[in-house]
Coordinates of C-alpha atoms and ligand atoms in Angstrom, one line a residue:
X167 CA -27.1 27.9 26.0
X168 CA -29.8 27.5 28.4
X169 CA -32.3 26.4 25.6
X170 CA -29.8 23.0 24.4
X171 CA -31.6 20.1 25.2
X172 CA -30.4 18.0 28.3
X173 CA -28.8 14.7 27.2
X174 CA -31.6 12.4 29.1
X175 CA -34.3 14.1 26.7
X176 CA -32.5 13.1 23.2
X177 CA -31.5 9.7 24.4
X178 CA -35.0 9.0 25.2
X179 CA -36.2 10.4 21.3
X180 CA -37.6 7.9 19.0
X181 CA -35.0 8.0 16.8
X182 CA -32.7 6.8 19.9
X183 CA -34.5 5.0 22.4
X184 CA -35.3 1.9 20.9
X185 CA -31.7 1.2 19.5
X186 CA -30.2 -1.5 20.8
X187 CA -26.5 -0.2 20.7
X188 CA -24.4 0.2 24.1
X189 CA -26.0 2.6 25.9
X190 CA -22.6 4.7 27.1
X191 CA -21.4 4.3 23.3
X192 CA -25.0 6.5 22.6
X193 CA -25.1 8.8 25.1
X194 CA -21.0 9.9 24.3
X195 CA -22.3 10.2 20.1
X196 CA -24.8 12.9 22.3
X197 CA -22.6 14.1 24.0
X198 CA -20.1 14.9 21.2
X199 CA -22.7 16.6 19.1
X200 CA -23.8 18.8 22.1
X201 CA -20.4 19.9 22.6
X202 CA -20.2 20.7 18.9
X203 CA -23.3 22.9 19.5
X204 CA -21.7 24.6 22.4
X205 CA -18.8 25.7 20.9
X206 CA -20.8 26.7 17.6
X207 CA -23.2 29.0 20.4
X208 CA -20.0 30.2 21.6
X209 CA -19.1 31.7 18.4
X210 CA -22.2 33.0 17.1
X211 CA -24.9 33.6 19.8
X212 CA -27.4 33.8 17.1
X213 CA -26.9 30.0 16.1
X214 CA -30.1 28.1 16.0
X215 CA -30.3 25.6 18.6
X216 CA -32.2 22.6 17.8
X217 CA -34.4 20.6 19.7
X218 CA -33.9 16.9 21.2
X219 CA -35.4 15.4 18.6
X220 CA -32.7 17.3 16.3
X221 CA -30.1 16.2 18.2
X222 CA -30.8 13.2 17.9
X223 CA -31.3 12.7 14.6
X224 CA -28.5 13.6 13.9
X225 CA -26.2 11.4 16.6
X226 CA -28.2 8.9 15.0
X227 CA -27.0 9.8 11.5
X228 CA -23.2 9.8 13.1
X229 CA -24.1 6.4 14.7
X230 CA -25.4 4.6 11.6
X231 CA -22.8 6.0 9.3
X232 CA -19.8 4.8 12.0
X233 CA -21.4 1.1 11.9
X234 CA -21.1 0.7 8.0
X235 CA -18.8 -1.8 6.6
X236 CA -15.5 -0.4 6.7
X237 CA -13.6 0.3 4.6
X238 CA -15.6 -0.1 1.4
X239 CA -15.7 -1.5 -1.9
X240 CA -14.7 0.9 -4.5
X241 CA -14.3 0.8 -9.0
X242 CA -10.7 2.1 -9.4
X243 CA -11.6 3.3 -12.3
X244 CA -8.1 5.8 -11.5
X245 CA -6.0 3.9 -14.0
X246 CA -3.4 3.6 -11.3
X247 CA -3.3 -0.3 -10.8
X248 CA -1.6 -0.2 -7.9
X249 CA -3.4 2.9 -5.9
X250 CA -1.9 2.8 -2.6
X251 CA -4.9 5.1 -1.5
X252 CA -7.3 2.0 -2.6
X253 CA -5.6 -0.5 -1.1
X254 CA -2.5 -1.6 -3.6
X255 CA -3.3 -4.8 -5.2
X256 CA -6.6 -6.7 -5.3
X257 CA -6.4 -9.9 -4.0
X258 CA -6.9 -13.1 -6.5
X259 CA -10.2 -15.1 -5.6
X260 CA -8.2 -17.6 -4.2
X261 CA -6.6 -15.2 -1.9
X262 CA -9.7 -13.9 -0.4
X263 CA -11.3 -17.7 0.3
X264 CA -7.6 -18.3 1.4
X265 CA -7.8 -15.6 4.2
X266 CA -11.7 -16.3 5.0
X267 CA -10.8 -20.2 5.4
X268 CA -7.9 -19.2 7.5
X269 CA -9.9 -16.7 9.6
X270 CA -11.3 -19.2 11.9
X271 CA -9.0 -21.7 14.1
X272 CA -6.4 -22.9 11.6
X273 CA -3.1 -24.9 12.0
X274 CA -1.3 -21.6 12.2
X275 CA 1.4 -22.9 14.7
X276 CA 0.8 -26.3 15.1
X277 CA 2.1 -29.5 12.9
X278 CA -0.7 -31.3 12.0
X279 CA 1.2 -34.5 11.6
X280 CA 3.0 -34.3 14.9
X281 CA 1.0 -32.4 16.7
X282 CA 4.1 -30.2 18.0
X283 CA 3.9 -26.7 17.8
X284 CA 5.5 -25.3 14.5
X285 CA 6.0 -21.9 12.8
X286 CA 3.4 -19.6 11.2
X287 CA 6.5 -19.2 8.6
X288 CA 6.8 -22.6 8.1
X289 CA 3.7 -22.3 5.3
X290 CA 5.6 -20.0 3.9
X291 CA 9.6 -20.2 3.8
X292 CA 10.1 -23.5 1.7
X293 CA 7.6 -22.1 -1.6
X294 CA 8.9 -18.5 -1.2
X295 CA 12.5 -19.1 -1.1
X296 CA 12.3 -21.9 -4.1
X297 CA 10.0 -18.9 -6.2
X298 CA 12.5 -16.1 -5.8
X299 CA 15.4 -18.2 -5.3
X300 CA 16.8 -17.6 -2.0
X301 CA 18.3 -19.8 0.7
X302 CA 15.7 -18.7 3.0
X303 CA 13.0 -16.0 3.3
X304 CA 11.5 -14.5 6.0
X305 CA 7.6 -12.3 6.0
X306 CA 6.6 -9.2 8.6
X307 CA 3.9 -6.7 8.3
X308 CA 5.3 -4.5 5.5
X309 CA 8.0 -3.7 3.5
X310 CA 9.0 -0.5 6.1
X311 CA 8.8 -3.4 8.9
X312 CA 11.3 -5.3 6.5
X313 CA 13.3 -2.3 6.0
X314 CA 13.4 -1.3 10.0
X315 CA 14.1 -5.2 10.9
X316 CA 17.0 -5.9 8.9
X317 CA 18.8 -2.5 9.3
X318 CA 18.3 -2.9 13.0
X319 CA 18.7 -6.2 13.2
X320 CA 22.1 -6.6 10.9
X321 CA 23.7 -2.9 11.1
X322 CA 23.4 -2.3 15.2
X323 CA 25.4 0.6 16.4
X324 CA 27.4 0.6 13.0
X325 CA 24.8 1.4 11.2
X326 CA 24.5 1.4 7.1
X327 CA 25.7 3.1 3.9
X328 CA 23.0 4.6 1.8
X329 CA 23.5 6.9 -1.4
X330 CA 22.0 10.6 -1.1
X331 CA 20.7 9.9 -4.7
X332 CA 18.7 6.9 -3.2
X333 CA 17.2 8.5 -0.3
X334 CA 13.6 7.9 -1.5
X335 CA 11.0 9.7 0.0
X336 CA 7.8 7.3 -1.2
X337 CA 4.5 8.8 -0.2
X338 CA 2.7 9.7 2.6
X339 CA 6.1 11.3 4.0
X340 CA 7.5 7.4 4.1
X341 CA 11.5 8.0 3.5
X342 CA 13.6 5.1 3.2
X343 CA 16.2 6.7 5.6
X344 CA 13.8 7.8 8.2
X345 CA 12.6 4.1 8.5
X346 CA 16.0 2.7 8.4
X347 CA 16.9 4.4 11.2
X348 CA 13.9 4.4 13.0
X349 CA 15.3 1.1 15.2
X350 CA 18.1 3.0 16.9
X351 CA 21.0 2.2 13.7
X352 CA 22.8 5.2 12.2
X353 CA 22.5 5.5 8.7
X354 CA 25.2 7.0 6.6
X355 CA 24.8 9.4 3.7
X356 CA 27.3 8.7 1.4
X357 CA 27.7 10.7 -2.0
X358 CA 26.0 13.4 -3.4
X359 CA 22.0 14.3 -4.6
X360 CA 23.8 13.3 -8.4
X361 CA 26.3 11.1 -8.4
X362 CA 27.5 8.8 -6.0
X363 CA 30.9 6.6 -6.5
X364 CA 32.3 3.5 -5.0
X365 CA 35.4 5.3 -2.9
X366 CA 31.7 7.0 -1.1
X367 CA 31.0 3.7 0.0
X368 CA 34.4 2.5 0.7
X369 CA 34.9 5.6 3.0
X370 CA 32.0 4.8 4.6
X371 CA 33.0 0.8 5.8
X372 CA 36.2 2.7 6.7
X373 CA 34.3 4.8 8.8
X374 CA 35.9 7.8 7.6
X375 CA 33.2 10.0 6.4
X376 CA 32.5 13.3 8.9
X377 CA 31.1 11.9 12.3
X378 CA 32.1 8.5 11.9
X379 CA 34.7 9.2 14.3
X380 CA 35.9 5.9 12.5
X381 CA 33.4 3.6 13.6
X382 CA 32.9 1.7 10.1
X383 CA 29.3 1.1 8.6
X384 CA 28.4 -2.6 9.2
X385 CA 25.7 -2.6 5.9
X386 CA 25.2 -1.4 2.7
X387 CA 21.8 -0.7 1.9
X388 CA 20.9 0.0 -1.4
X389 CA 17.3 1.2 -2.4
X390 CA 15.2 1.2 -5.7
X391 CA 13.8 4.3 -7.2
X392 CA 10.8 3.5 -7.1
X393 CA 9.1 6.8 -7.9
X394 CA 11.5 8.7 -9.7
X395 CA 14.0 8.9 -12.3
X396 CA 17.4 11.3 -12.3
X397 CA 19.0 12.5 -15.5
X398 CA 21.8 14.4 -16.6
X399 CA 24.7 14.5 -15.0
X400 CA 24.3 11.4 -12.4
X401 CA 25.8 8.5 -11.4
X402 CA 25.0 5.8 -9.2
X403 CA 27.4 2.4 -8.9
X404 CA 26.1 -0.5 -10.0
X405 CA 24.3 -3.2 -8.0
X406 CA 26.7 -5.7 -8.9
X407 CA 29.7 -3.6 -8.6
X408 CA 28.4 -2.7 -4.5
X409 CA 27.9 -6.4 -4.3
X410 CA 31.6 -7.0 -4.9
X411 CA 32.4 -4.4 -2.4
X412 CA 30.3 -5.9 -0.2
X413 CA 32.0 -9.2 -0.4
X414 CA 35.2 -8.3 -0.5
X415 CA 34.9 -6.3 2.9
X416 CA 32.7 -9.0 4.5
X417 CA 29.7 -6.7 4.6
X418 CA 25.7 -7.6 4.2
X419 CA 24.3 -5.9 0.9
X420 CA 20.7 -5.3 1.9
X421 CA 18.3 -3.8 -1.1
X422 CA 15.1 -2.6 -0.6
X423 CA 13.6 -3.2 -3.8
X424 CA 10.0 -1.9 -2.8
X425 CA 8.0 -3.5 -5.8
X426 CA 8.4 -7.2 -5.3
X427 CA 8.1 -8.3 -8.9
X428 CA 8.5 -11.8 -9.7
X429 CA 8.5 -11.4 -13.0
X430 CA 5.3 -13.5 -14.3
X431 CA 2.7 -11.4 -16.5
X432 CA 4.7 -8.0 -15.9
X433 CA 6.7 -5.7 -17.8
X434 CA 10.6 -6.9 -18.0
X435 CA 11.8 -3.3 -17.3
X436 CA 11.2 -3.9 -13.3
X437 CA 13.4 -5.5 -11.6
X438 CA 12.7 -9.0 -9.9
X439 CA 13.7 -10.2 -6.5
X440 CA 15.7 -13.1 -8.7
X441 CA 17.7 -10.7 -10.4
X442 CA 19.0 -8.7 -7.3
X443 CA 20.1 -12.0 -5.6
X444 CA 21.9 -13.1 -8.9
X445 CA 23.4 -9.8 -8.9
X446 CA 25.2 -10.5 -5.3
X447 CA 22.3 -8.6 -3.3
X448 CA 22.5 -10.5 0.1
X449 CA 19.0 -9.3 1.6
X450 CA 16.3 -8.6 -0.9
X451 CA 13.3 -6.7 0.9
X452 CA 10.3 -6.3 -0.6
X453 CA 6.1 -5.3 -0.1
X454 CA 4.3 -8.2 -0.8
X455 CA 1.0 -6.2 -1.9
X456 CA 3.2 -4.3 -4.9
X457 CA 4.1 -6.6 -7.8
X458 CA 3.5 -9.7 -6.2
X459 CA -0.5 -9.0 -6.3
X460 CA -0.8 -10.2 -2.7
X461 CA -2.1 -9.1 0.8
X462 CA 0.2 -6.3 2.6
X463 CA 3.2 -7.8 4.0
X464 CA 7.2 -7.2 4.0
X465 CA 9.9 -9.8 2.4
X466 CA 13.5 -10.6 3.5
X467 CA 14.9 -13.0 1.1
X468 CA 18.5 -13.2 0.8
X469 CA 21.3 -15.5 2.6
X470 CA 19.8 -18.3 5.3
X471 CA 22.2 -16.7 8.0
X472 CA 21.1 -13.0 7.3
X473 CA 17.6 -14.2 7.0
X474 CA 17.9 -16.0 10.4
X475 CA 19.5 -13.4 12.2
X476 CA 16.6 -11.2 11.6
X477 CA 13.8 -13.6 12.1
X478 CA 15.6 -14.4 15.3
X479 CA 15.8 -10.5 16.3
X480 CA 13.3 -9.7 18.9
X481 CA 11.8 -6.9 17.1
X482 CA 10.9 -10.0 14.6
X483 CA 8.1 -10.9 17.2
X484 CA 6.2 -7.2 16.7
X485 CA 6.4 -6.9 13.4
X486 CA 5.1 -10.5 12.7
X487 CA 1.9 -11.0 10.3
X488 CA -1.3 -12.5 11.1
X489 CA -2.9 -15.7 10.0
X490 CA -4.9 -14.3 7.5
X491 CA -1.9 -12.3 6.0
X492 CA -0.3 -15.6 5.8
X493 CA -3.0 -17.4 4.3
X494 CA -3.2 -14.7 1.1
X495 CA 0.3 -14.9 0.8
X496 CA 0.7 -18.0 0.5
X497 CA -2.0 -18.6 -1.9
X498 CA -0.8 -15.8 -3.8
X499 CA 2.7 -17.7 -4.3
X500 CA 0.9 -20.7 -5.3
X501 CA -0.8 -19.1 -8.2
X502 CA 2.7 -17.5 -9.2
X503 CA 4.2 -21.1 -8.8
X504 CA 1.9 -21.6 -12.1
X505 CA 3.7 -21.8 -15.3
X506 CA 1.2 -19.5 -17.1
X507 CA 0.8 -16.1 -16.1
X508 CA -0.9 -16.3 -13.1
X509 CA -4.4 -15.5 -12.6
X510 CA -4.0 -12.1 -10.6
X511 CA -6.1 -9.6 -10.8
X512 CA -2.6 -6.8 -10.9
X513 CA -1.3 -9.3 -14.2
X514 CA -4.9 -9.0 -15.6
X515 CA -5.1 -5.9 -15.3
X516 CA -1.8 -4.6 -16.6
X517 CA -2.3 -7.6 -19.6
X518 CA -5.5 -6.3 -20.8
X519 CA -5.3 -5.1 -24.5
X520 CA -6.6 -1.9 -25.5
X521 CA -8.7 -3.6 -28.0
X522 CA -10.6 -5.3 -25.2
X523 CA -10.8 -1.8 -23.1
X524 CA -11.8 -0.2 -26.2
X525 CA -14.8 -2.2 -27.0
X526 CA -15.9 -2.5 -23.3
X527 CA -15.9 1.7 -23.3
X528 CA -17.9 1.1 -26.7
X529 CA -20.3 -1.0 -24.5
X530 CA -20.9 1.0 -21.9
X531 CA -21.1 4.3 -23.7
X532 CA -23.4 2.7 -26.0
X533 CA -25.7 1.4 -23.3
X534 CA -26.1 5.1 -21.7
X535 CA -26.6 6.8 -25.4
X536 CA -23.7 8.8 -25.4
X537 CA -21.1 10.1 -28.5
X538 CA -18.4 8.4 -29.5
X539 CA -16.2 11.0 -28.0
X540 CA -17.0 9.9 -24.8
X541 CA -14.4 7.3 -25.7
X542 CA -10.8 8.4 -25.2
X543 CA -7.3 6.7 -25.2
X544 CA -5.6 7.8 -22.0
X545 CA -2.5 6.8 -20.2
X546 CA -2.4 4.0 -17.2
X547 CA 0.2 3.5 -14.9
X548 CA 1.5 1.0 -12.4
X549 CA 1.9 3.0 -9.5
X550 CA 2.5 1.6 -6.2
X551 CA 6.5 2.6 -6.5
X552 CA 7.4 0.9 -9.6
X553 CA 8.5 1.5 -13.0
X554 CA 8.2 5.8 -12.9
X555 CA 7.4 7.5 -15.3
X556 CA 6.3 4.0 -17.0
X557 CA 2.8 4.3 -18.6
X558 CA 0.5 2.2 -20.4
X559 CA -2.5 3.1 -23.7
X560 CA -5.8 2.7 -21.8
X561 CA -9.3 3.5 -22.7
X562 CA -11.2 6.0 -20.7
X563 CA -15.0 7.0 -20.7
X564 CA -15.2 10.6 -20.4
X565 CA -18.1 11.2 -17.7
X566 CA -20.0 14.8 -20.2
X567 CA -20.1 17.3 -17.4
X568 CA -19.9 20.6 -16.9
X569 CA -18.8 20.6 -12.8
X570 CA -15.6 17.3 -13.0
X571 CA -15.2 17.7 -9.0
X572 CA -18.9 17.5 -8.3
X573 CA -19.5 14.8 -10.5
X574 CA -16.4 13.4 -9.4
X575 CA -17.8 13.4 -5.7
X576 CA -21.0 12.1 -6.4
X577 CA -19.7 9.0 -8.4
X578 CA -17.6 8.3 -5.0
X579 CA -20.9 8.8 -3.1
X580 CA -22.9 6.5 -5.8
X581 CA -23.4 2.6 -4.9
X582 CA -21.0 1.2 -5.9
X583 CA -18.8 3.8 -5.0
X584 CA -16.7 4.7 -8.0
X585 CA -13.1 6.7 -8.3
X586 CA -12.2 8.2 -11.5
X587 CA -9.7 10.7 -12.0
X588 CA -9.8 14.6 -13.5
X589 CA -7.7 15.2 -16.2
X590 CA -7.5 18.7 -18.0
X591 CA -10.7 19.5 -16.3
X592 CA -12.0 16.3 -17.3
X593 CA -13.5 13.4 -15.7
X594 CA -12.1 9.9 -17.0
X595 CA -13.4 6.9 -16.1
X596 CA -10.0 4.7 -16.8
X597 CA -11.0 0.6 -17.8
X598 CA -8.3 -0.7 -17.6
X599 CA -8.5 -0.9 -13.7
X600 CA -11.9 -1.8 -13.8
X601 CA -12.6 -5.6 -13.0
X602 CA -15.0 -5.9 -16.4
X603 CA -17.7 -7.7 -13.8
X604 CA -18.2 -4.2 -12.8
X605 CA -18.6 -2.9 -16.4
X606 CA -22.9 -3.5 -15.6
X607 CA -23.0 -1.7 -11.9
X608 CA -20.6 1.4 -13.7
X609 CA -23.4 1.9 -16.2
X610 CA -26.3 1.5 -13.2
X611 CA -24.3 4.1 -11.9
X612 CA -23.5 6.4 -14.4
X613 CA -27.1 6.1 -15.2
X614 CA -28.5 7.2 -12.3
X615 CA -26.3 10.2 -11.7
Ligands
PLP971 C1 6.7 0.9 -1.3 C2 8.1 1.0 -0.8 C3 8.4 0.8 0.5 C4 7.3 0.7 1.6 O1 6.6 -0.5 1.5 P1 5.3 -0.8 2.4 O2 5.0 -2.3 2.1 O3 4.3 0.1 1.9 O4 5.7 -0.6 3.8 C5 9.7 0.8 0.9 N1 10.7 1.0 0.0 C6 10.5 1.1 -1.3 C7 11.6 1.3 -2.2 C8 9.1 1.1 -1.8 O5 8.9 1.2 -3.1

């Protein structure tokens, strides 16, 4: 212990004195690795103990590697289009110059014409509501924010009605129920894991399930399955069939549809926002980076009074997007306003033909010398909670290696940093996630390893 260097000596080294970082933010990174050494002394007195100019190479390693650009670029070469772990949908170009023009001062809350203050949703509302065809629509940070709003907002102490077979765990331990409740409203289990029938509902707005104590549900939430499928012996009511139960007892019919489609470029077997309003939905929640290829952000489309009530919530006010959320959004709609499929990179993506991926995998395999074989149809998906169990033909490059995780980890390491997946103890490098601009830097890369 006595032989660890004191903190003045490795903050005056040359790999630390002539940094020009906040001195206190340096001498804490010392401080940290010191304490590290410490405890490692602790356990095993016969640790080496470095000197000062050890240390301090490496709190200078820990400092340079916190001040890279965060996060990073990465090649989802995963074949999951939408990878939440990579950051759900791309953006379209003119999404990203959208949110860079809009990162400076911008007439975020102020009418230009008038010069009165206006709403950041005012950019929004009229074009999103028109597109999905709502009376209104309302945007927060996320569809769980969307979810949390209008159940608080709309179901107070009531609380809502949601099918056991719809209690939808989605990832990272988000459940649909959990988040529902999360505001303070009660949220009613009604029906079984398998099948779930209108009387369940019905009891529920009667308030005469167990623990109701007769206090009625005020909502009926319903939620898309967005990551698994149920067979055999199951029953669920149908959409429209909840929506007439939902009029007929003067109840909201709030669906959290998850994906967002709007239907433009993507497979018909998702649901769109469109559809569940035609269908009698009254609140249509959504992500906004899912289907709709745009930044992160939550939807409320539905009825102009349900839509106000939650905009006008307070909770509205902390769940609220920013200006440059706003700005991607909103360019994102414009290019789904388009009557061709619009030019977003998800709709690329998931339109590419395997033709196309196939001769691309050609390309590259040919430019790096290896077999044929290293070309492989595969399977892509969607991901990002919609369509399960719903894949695509793809074209893979199969990375020839005997160690997949090693490889696997270097490629992540490599510039730029690529993600592949392993599949039956093989590496694929899926294409049809790839942006094809990145075909050129994926050989550089592969190359190199
Ligand atoms: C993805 C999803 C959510 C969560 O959306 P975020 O935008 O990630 O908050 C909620 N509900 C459903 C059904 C989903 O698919």
């Amino acid at each position: 212990m006595a032989r660890i260097p004191k903190v003045d000596r490795v903050l005056e080294a040359a790999t630390l004195a002539p940094l020009r970082l906040r001195r206190e933010l340096v001498r804490r990174v010392v401080n940290d690795v010191l304490d590290e050494l410490r405890a490692r002394i602790r356990e095993d007195a016969a640790a080496e103990v470095p000197d000062a100019d050890q240390v301090a190479a490496q709190a200078r390693a820990r400092l340079d590697d916190w001040l890279e650009p965060r996060p990073r670029p990465v090649v989802n070469a995963t074949g999951v289009v939408l990878h939440t772990n990579l950051g759900r949908a791309p953006l379209a170009r003119g999404a990203i110059e959208a949110m860079a023009a809009a990162a400076g001062a911008c007439d975020l809350e102020v009418d230009l014409q008038s010069g009165r203050r206006s709403s950041r949703f005012d950019h929004l509302r009229p074009l999103l509501a028109a597109l999905v065809g709502a009376e209104d629509a309302h945007v927060v940070n996320n569809n769980a924010a969307a979810l949390l709003l209008s159940c608080t907002a709309l179901a107070g102490e009531g609380g809502v009605a949601l099918s056991r077979g719809q209690m939808v765990e989605i990832g990272d331990g988000f459940r649909v129920a959990t988040m529902a409740a999360a505001g303070g409203c009660p949220v009613w289990a009604v029906g079984s894991t398998n099948r779930t029938h209108l009387r369940d509902y019905e009891a529920a707005l009667d308030g005469t399930l167990p623990q109701m104590h007769g206090r009625p549900a005020q909502v009926l939430l319903w939620a898309h399955l967005s990551n698994f499928t149920q067979e055999g012996f199951v029953h669920e009511v149908e959409l429209r069939q909840l929506a007439e139960l939902a009029k007929r007892r003067g109840v909201p019919l709030v669906a959290d549809l998850g994906s967002g489609s709007l239907g433009t470029g993507l497979p018909d077997r998702e649901p769109t926002i469109t559809e569940y309003l035609q269908q009698g939905v009254d609140l249509v929640l959504c992500s906004g980076d899912k289907l709709l290829g745009g930044p992160q952000a939550g939807i409320l489309a539905g009825s102009a009074e349900l839509v106000q009530r939650c905009r006008r919530y307070p909770m509205a006010r902390a769940l609220r997007p920013d200006k440059t959320a706003i700005a991607a959004l909103h360019a994102t709609l414009s290019l789904h306003a388009s009557e061709a499929a619009p030019s977003i990179p998800l709709v690329d993506m998931v339109g590419r033909s395997v033709e196309s991926l196939r001769d691309r995998a050609q390309a590259i395999t040919t430019a790096l010398g290896w077999s044929e074989r290293a070309v492989r149809e595969v399977s892509a998906t969607i991901g990002g909670g919609s369509l399960p169990g719903d894949v695509m033909p793809s074209i893979a490059v199969v990375v020839p290696t005997e160690h997949p995780d090693r490889t696997a980890r270097a490629l992540r390491l490599g510039d730029p940093a690529v993600v592949g997946r392993i599949q039956d103890d093989e590496l694929i490098l899926d294409l049809r996630t790839v942006d094809p601009d990145a075909d050129d830097a994926l050989v550089a890369v592969l190359r190199r390893l």
